[in-house]
Tab-separated table of C-alpha atoms and ligand atoms in Angstrom:
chain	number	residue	atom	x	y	z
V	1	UNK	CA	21.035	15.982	83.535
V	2	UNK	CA	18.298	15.434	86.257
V	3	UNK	CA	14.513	15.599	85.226
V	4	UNK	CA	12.589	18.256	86.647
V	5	UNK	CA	9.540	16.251	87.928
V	6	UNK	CA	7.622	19.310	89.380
V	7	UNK	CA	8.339	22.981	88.579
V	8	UNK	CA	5.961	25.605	87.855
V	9	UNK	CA	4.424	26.599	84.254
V	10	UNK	CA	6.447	29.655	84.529
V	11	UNK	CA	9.284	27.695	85.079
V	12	UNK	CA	8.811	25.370	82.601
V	13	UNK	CA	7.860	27.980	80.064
V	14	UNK	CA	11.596	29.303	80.540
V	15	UNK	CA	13.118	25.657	80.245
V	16	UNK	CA	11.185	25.731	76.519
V	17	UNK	CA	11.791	28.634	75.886
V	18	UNK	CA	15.759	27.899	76.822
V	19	UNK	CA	15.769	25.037	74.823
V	20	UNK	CA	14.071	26.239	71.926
V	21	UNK	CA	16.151	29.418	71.310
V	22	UNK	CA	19.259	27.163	71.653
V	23	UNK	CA	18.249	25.602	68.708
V	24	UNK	CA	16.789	28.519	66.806
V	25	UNK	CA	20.527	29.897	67.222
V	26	UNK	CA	21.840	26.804	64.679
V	27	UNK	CA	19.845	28.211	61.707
V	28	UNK	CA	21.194	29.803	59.166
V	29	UNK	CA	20.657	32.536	56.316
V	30	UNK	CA	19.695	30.451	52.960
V	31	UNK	CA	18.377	27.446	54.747
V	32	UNK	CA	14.991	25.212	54.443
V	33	UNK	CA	14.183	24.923	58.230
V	34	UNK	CA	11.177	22.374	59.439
V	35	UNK	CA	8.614	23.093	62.290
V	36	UNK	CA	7.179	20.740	64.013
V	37	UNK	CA	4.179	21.409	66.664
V	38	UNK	CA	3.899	21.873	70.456
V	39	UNK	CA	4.457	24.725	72.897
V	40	UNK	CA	8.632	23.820	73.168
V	41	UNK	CA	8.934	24.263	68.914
V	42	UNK	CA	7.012	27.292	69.275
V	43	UNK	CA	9.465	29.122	71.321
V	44	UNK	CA	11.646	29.013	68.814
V	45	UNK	CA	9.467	31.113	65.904
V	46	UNK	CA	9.915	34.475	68.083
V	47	UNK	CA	13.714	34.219	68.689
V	48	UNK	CA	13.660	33.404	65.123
V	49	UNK	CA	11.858	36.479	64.278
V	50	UNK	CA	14.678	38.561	65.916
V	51	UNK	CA	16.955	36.883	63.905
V	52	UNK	CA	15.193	37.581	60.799
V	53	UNK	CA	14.839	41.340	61.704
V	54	UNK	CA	18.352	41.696	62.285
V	55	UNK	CA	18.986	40.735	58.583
V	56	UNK	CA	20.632	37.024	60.194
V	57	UNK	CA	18.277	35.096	58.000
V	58	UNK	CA	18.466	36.352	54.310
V	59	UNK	CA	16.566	34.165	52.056
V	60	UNK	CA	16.101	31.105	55.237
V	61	UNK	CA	12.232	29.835	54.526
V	62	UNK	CA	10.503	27.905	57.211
V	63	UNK	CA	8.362	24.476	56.754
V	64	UNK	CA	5.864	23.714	59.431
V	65	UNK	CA	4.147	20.692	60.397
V	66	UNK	CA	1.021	22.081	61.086
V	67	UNK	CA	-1.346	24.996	60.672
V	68	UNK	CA	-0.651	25.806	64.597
V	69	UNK	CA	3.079	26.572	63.875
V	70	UNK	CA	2.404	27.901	60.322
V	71	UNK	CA	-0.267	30.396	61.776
V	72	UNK	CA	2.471	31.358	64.622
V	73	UNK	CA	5.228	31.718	61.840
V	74	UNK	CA	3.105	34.043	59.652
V	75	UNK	CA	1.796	36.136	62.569
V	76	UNK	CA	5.908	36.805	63.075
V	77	UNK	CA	6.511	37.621	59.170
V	78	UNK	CA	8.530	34.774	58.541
V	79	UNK	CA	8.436	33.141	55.321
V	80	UNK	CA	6.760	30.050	54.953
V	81	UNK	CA	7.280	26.875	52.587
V	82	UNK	CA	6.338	23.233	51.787
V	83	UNK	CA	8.055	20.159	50.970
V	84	UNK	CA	7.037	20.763	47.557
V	85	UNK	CA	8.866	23.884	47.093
V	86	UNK	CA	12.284	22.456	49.499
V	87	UNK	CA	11.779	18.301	49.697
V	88	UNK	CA	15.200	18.582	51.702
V	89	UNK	CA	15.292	20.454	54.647
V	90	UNK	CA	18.399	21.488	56.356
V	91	UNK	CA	17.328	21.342	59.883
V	92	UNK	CA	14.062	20.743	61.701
V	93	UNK	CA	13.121	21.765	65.040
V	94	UNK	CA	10.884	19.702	66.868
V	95	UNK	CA	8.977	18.576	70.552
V	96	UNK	CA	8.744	15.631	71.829
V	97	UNK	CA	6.782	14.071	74.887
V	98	UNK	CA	9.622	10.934	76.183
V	99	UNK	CA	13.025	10.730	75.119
V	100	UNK	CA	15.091	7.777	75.869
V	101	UNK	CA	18.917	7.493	76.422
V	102	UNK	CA	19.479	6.879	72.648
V	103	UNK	CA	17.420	10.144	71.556
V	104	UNK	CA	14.523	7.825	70.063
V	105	UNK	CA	11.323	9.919	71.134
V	106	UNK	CA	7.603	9.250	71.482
V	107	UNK	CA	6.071	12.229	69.841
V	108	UNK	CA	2.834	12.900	69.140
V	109	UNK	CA	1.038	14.404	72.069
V	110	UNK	CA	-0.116	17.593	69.799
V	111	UNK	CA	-1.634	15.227	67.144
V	112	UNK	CA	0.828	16.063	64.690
V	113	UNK	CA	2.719	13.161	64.429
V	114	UNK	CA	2.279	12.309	60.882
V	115	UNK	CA	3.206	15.494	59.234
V	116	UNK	CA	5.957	15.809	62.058
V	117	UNK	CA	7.630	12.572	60.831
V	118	UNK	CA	7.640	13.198	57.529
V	119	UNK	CA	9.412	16.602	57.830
V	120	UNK	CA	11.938	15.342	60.559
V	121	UNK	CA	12.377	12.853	57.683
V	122	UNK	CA	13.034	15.562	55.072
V	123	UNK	CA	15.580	17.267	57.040
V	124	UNK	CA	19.225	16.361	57.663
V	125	UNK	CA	18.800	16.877	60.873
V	126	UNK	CA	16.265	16.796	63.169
V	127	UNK	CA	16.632	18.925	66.680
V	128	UNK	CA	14.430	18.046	69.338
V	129	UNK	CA	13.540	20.835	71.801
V	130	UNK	CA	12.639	19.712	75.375
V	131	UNK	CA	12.544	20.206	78.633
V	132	UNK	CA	14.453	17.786	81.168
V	133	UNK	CA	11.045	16.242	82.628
V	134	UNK	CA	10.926	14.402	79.033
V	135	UNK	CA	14.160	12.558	79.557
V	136	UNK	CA	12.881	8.836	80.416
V	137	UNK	CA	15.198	5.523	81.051
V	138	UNK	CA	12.959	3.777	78.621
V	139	UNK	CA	9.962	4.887	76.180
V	140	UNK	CA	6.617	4.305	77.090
V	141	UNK	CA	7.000	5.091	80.909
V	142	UNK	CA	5.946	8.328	80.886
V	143	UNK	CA	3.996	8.492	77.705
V	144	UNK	CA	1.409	6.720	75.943
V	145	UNK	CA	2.099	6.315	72.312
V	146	UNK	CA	-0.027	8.490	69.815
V	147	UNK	CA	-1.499	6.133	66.554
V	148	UNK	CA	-3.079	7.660	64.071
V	149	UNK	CA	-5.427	5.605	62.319
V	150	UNK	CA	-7.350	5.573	59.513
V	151	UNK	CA	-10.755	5.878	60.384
V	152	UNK	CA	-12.322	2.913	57.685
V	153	UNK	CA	-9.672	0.993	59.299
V	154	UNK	CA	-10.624	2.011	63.203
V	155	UNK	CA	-12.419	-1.428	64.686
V	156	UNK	CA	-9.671	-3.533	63.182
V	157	UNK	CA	-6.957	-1.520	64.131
V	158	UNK	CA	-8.149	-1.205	67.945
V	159	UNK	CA	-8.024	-4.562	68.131
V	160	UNK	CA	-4.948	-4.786	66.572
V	161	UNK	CA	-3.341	-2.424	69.126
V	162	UNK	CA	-5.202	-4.046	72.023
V	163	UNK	CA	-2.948	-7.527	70.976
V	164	UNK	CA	0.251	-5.701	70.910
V	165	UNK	CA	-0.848	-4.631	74.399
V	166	UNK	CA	-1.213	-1.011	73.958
V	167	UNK	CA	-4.703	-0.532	75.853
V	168	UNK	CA	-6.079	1.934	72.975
V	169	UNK	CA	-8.179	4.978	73.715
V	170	UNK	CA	-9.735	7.080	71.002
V	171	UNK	CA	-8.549	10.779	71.921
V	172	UNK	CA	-11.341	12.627	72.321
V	173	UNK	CA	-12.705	16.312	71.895
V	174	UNK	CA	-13.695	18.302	74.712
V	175	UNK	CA	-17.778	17.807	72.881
V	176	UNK	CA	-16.790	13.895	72.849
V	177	UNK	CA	-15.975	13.391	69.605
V	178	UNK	CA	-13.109	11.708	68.061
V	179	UNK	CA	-10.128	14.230	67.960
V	180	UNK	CA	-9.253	14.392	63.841
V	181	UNK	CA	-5.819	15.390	62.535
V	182	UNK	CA	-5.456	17.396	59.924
V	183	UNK	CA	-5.094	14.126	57.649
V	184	UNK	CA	-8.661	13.560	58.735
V	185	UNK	CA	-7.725	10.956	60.328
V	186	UNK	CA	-8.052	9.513	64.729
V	187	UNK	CA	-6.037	9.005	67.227
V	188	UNK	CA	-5.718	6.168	69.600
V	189	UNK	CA	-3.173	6.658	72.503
V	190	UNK	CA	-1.895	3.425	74.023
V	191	UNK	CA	-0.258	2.883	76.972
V	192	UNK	CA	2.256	0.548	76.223
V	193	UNK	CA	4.197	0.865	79.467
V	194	UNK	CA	7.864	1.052	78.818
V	195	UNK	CA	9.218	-0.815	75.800
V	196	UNK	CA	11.357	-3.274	75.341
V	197	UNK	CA	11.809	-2.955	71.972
V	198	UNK	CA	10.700	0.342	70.753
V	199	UNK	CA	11.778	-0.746	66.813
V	200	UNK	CA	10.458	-3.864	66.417
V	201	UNK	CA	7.156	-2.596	68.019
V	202	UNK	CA	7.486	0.473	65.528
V	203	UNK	CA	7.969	-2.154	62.300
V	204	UNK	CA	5.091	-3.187	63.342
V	205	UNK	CA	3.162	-0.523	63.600
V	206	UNK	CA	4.613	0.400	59.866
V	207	UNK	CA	3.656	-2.888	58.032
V	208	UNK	CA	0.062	-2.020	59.160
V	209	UNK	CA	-2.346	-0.627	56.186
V	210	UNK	CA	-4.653	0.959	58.431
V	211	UNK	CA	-2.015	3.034	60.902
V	212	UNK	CA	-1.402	5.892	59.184
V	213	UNK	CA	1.297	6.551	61.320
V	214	UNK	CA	2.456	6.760	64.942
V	215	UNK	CA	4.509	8.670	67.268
V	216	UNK	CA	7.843	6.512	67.749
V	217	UNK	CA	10.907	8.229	66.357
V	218	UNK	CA	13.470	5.729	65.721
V	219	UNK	CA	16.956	7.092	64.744
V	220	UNK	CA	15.598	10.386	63.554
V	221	UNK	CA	16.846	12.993	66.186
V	222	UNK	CA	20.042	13.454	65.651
V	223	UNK	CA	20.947	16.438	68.630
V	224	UNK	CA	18.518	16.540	71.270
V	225	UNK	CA	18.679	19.872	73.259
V	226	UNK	CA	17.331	19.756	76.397
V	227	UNK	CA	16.937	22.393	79.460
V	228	UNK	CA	16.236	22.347	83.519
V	229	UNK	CA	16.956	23.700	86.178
V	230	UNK	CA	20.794	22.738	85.569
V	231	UNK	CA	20.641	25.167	81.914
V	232	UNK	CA	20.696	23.976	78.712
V	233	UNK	CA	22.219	20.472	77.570
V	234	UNK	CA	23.063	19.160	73.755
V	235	UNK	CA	22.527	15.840	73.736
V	236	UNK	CA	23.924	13.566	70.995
V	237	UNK	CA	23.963	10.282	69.261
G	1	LIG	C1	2.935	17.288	68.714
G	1	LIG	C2	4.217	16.850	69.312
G	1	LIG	C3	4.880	17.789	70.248
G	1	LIG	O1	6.141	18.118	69.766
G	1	LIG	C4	4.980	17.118	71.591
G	1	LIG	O2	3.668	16.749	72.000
G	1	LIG	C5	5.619	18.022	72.634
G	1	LIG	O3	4.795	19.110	72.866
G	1	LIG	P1	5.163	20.213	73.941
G	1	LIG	O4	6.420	20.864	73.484
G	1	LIG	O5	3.955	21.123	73.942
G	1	LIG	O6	5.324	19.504	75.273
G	1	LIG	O7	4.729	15.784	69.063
G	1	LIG	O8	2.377	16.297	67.895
């Protein structure tokens, strides 16, 4: 499938919007569905809504990521849950900002990364919804990688980042402030550049007390659904 390196925001609103509904179309009545973040994952609450008012989604309840997708599922009358109530999910639907030939993803570019991994983790299967200008020969070219960091831990952990080579920059609020998640925590994005070796550098990000987590999604996706200007593509492991 060919990227789609300039198109309009209309147009690329319909490639989201293509991709998302696509996916909302594989959930089912009685199932815990995840929600991730971003404007592509969004898409999908409305075409779920349909679904739901057509009586195709008896007793389905929906886990989001974060308050931005909870807030958009409630405004639709969709039912939401948490991990606590469903700790297996039977699908999650999910953005991403790069996505290499093997479907490992940088995510993160919403902030959400933390609470994003941990329901892709939940699920059985995670869907990513994208358009085709995310598809990259190798993570890191397009996108810097989102780390969220504690902030006790934020000196040390610059540096730390800076000797791995990943350039760190505190995301910032429009006021100039550090950007907080909903953890509480910041966000360093680091241009990496593309990656040799997106798991080892994402062990090593894990063995690190003070990243809290970051956006490299290794093995998780396990259909990627993508659309351009060629329609909509499943792509698989
Ligand atoms: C948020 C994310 C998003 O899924 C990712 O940034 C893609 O967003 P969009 O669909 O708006 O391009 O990881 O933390």
């Amino acid at each position: 499938m060919t990227p789609s390196p300039r198109v309009s925001p209309e147009v690329a609103r319909g490639f989201k919007q293509a991709a998302a509904a696509h996916a909302a179309a594989l959930v089912e009545a009685g199932m815990a569905v995840g929600l991730g973040h971003g404007s592509t994952a969004v898409e999908a609450v409305p075409v779920l809504a349909d679904r739901a008012g057509r009586g195709e989604l008896a007793g389905t309840v929906f886990v989001p990521a974060a308050r931005f997708m909870a807030e958009a599922l409630r405004r639709h009358g969709l039912p939401v849950g948490s991990l606590d109530d469903r700790p297996e999910l039977d699908l999650a639907i999910d953005g991403a900002d790069e996505i290499d030939p093997n479907l490992d993803c940088i995510k993160g570019g919403g902030g959400a990364l933390l609470y994003e991994k941990i329901v892709g983790q939940a699920a059985k299967r995670l869907v990513i919804v994208a358009d085709a200008g995310k598809l990259s020969p190798r993570l890191g070219t397009r996108h810097p990688l989102p780390v969220e960091i504690t902030p006790f831990a934020l000196a040390s952990e610059l540096r730390f980042l800076a000797g791995l080579g990943g350039h760190p920059a505190l995301r910032l609020r429009p006021d100039g402030d550090p950007m907080r998640t909903e953890r509480g925590n910041v966000i360093a994005d680091c241009p990496f550049g593309p990656m040799a070796d997106p798991a080892g550098l994402a062990a090593a990000l894990d063995a690190r007390g003070g990243v809290a987590g970051h956006g490299l999604f290794i093995g998780l996706a396990a259909l990627v659904v993508v659309a351009g200007e060629d329609g909509v593509r499943e792509l698989r492991r």
